Tab-separated table of C-alpha atoms and ligand atoms in Angstrom:
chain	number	residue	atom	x	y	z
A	26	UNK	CA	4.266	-5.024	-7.110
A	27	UNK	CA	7.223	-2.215	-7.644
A	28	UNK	CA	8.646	-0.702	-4.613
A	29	UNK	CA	8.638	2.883	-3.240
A	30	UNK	CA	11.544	2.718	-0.785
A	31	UNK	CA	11.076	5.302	2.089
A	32	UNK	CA	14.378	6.120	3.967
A	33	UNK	CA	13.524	8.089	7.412
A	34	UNK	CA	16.125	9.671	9.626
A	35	UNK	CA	17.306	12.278	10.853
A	36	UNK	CA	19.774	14.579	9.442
A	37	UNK	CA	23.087	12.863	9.360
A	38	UNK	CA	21.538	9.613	9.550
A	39	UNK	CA	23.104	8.035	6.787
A	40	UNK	CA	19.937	8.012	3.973
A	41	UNK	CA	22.263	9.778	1.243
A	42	UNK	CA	24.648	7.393	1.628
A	43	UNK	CA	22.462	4.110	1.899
A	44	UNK	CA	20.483	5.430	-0.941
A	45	UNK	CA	22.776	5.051	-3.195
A	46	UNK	CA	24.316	2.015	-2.304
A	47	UNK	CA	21.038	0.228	-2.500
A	48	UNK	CA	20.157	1.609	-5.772
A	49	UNK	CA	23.960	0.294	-7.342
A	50	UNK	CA	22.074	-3.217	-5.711
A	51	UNK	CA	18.937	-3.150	-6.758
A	52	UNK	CA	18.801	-0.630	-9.670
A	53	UNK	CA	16.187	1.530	-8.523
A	54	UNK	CA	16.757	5.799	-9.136
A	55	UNK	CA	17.816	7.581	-5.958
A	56	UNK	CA	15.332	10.210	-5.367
A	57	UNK	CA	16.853	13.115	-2.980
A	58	UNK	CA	15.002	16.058	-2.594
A	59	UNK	CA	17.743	17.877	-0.719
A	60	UNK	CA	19.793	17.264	-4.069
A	61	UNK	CA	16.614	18.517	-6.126
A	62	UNK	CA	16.648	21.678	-4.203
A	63	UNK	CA	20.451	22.338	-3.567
A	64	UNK	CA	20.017	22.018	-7.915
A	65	UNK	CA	17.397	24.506	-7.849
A	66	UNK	CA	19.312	26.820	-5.572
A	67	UNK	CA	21.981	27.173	-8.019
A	68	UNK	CA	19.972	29.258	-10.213
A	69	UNK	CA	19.920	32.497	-10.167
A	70	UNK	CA	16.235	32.744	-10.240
A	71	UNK	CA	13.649	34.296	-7.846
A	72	UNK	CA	12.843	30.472	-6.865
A	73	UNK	CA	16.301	29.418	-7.143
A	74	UNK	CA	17.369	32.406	-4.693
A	75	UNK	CA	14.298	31.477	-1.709
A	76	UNK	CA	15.251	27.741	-2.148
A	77	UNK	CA	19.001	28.899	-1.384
A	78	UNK	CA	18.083	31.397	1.463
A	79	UNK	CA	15.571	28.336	3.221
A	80	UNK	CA	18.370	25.843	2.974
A	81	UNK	CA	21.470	27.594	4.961
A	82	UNK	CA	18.548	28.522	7.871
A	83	UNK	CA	17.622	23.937	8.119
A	84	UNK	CA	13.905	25.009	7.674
A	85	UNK	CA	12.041	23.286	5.571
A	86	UNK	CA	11.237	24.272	2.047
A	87	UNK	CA	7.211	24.094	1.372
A	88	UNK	CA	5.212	21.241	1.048
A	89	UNK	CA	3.951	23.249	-2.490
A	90	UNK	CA	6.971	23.117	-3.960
A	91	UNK	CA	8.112	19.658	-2.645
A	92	UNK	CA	4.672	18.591	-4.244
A	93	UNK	CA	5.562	20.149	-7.968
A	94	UNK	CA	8.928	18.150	-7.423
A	95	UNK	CA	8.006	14.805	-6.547
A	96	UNK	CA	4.898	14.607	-8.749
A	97	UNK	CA	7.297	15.749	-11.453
A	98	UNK	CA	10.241	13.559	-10.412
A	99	UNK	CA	8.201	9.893	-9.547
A	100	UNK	CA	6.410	10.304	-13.243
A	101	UNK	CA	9.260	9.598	-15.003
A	102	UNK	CA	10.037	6.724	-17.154
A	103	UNK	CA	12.808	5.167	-15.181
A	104	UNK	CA	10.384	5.503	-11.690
A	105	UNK	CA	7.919	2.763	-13.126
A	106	UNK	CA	9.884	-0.008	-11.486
A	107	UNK	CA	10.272	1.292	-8.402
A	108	UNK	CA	12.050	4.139	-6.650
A	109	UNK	CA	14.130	5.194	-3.169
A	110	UNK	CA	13.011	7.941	-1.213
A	111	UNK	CA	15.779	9.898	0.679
A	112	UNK	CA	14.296	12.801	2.261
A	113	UNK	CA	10.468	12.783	1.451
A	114	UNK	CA	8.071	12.755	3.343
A	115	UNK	CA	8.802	14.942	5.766
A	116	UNK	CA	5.628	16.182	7.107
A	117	UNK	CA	2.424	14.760	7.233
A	118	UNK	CA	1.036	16.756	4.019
A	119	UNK	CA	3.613	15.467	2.350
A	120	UNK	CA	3.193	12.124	3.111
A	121	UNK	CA	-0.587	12.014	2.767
A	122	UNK	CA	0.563	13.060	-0.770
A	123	UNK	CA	2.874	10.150	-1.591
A	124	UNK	CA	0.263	8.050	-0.534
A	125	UNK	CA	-1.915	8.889	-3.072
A	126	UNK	CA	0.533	8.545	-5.394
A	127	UNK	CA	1.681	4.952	-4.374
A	128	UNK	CA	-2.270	4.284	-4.982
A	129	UNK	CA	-3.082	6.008	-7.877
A	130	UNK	CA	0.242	4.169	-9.841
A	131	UNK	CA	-0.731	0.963	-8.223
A	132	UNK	CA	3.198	0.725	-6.304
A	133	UNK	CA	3.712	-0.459	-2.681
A	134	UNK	CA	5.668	1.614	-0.049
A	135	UNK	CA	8.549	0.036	2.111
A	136	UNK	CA	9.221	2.441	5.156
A	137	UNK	CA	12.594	2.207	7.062
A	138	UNK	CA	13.782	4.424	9.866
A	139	UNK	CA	17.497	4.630	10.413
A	140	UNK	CA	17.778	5.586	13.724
A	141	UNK	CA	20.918	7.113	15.558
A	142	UNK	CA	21.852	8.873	18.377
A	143	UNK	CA	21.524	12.933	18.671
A	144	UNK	CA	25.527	12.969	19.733
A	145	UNK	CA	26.630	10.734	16.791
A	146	UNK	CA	24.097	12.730	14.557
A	147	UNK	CA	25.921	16.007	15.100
A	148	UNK	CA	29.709	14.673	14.607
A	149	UNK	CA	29.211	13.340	11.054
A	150	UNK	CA	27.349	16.129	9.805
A	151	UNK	CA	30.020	18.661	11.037
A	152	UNK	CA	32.788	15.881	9.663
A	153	UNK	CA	30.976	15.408	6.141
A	154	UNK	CA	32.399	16.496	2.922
A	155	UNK	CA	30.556	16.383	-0.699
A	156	UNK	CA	31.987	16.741	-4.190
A	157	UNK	CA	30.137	19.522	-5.985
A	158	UNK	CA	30.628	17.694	-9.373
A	159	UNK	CA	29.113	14.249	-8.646
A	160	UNK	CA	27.513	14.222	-5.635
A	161	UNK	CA	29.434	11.606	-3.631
A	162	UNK	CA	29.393	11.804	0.427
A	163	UNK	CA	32.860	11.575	2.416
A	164	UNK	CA	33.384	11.622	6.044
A	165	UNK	CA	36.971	12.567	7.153
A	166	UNK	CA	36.242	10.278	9.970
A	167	UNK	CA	34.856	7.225	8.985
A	168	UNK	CA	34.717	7.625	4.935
A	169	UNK	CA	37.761	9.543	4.104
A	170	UNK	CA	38.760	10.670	0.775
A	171	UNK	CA	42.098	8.907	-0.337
A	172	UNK	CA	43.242	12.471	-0.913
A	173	UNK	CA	43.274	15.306	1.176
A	174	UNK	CA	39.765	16.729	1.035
A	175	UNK	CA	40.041	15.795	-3.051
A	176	UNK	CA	37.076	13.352	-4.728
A	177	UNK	CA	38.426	9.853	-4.970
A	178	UNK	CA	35.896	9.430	-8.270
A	179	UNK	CA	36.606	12.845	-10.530
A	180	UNK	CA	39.785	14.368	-8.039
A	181	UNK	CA	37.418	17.794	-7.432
A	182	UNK	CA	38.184	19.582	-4.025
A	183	UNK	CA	35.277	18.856	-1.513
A	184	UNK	CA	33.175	20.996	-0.281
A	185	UNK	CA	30.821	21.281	3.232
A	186	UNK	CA	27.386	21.764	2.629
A	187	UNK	CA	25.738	25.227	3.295
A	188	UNK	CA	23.531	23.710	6.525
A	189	UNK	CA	26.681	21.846	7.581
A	190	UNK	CA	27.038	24.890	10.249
A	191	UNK	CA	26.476	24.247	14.003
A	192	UNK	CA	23.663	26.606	13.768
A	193	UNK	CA	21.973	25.373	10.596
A	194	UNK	CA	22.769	21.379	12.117
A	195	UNK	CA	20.699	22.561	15.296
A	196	UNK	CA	17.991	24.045	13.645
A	197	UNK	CA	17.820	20.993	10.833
A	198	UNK	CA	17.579	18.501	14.204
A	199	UNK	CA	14.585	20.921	15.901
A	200	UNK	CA	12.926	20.780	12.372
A	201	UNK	CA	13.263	17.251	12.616
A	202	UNK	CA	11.788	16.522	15.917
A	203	UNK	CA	8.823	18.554	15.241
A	204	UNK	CA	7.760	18.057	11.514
A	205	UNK	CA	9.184	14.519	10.616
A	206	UNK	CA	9.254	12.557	14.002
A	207	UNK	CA	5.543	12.457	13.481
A	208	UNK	CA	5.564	10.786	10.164
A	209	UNK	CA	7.131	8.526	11.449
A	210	UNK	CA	4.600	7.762	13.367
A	211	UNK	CA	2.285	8.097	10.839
A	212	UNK	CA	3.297	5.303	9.603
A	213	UNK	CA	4.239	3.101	12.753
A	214	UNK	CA	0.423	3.476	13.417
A	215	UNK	CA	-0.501	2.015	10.077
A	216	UNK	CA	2.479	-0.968	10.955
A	217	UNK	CA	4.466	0.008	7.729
A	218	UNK	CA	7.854	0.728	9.163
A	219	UNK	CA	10.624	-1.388	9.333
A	220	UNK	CA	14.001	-0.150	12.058
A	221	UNK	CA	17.513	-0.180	11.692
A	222	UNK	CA	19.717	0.568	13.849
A	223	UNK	CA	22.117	3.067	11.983
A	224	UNK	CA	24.406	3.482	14.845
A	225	UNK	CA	26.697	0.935	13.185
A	226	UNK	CA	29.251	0.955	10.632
A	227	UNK	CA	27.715	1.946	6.945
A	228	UNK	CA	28.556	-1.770	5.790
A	229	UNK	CA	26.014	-3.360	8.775
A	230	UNK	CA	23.019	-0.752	8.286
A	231	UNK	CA	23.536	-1.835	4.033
A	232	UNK	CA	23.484	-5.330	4.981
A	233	UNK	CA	20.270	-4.884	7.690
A	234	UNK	CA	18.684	-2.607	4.626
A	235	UNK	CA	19.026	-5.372	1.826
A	236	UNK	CA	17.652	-7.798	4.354
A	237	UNK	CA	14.532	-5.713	5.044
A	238	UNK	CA	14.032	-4.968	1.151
A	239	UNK	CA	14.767	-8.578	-0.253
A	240	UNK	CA	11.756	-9.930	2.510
A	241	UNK	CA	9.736	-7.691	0.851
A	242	UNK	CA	10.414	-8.119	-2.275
A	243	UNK	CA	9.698	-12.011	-2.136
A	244	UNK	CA	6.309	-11.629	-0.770
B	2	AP5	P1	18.633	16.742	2.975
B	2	AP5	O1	19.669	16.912	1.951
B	2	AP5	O2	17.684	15.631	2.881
B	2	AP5	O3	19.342	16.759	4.396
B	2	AP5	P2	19.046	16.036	5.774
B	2	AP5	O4	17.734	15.390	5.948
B	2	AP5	O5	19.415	17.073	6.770
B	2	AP5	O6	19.952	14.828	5.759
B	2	AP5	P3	21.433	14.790	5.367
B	2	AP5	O7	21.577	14.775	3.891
B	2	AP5	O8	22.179	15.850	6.116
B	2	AP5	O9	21.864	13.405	6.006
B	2	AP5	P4	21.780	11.938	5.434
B	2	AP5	O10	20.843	11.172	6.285
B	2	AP5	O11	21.556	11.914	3.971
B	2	AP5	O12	23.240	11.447	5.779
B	2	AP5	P5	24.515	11.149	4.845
B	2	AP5	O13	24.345	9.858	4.126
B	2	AP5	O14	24.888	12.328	4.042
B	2	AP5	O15	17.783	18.086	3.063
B	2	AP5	C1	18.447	19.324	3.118
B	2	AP5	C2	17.441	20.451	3.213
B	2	AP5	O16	16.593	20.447	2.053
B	2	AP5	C3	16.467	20.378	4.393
B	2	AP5	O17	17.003	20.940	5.568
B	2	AP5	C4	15.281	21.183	3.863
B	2	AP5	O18	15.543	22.554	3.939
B	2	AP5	C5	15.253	20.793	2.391
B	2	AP5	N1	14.399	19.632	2.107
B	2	AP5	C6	14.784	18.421	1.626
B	2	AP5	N2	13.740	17.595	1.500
B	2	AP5	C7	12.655	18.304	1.902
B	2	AP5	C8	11.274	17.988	2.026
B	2	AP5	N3	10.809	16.770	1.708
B	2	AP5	N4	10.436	18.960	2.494
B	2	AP5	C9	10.892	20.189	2.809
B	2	AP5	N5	12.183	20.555	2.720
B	2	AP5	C10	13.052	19.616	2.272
B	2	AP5	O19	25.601	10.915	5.995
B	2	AP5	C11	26.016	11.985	6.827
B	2	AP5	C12	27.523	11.862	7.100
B	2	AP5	O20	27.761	10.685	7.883
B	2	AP5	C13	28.377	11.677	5.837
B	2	AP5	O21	29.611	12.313	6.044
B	2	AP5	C14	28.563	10.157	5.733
B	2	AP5	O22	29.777	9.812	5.092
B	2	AP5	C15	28.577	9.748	7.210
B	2	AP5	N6	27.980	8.432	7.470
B	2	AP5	C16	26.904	7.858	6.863
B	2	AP5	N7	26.636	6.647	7.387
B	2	AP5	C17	27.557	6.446	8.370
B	2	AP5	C18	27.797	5.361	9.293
B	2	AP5	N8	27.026	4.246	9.313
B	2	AP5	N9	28.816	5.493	10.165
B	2	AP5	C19	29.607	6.607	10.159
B	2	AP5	N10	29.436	7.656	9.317
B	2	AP5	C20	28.418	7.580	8.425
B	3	MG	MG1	21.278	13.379	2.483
């Protein structure tokens, strides 16, 4: 049965970066709804300019247009085999939603919480740097660039994120704790969730990840 691969955590927690790591293993798309909507806010658009605006505040966009995006997204081709999840569901609607849509397309969810600690959470996300042009993640403590603050794949200068700021980082873990905790949760009570410990170095919590999906993929 294909895979829907559901990575939890907080912000900071490492999902961007084990997402795409695990689909380079496994060759499953990486579906990140924070890089759908930072997309969306480029455009100069009514849409485009709300997305931006609910971004740089760490609120969470609404679970109407998360729900236009990930029926859109997980219908395509290249999702029939299986997908990874890095940043939906975040609230309960929103998972009651990809549950009917693991049903309906006959797939099988695999949920796995990367936990780590609130201090830890805070000092990558203020240390993290992103190319603009292809998306990769840096650290400049523990995944720095070989360049100063240049992209080691296409040599563009990095960037922060817009919620990157202590303010936006605070309000993104309050968000956290109140919507998404609880889907987590959601699913503990229904025995679906696997737990890593992301505390570790990214090569451990890819190792621990693999380990979780290749027992479930054998069954
Ligand atoms: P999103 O882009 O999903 O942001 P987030 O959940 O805040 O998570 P991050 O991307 O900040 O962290 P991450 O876990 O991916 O960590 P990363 O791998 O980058 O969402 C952004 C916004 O979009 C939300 O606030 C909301 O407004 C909106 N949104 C998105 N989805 C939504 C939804 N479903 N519903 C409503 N609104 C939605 O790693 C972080 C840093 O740490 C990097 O620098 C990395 O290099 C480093 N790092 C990673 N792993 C390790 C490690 N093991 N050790 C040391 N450093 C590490
Ligand atoms: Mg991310």
């Amino acid at each position: 049965m294909a895979k829907v691969i559901v990575l939890m955590g907080a912000p900071g927690a490492g999902k961007g970066t084990q997402a795409q790591l695990i689909s380079r293993r496994f060759g499953w798309p990486q579906i990140s709804t924070g890089d759908i909507l930072r997309e969306m806010a480029e455009q100069d658009t009514p849409l485009g300019r709300h997305i931006k605006g609910v971004l740089a505040s760490g609120r969470l966009v609404s679970d109407e247009i998360l729900a236009d995006i990930i029926q859109e997204r997980t219908q395509r081709d290249d999702c029939r085999g299986g997908y990874i999840l890095d940043g939906f569901p975040r609230t309960i609607h929103q998972a009651e939603l990809l549950d009917r849509l693991v049903r309906e397309r006959g797939h099988e969810l695999v949920v796995i919480n990367i936990a780590v600690a609130r201090q830890a959470l805070v000092a990558r996300l203020a240390a993290r740097r992103i190319c603009p042009r292809c998306g990769a993640v840096y650290n400049m403590h523990s995944r720095p660039p070989r360049e100063d603050e240049l992209c080691d794949r296409c040599g563009t200068p990095l960037r922060r994120r817009a919620d990157d700021h202590p303010d936006a980082i605070q309000k993104r873990l309050e968000v956290y704790q109140k919507e998404t905790a609880p889907v987590i949760e959601y699913y503990r009570q229904q025995k679906k969730v696997a737990e890593i410990d992301g505390g570790r170095s990214m090569d451990e919590v890819f190792e621990d990840l693999v380990r979780v999906i290749e027992e479930k993929n054998g069954r």
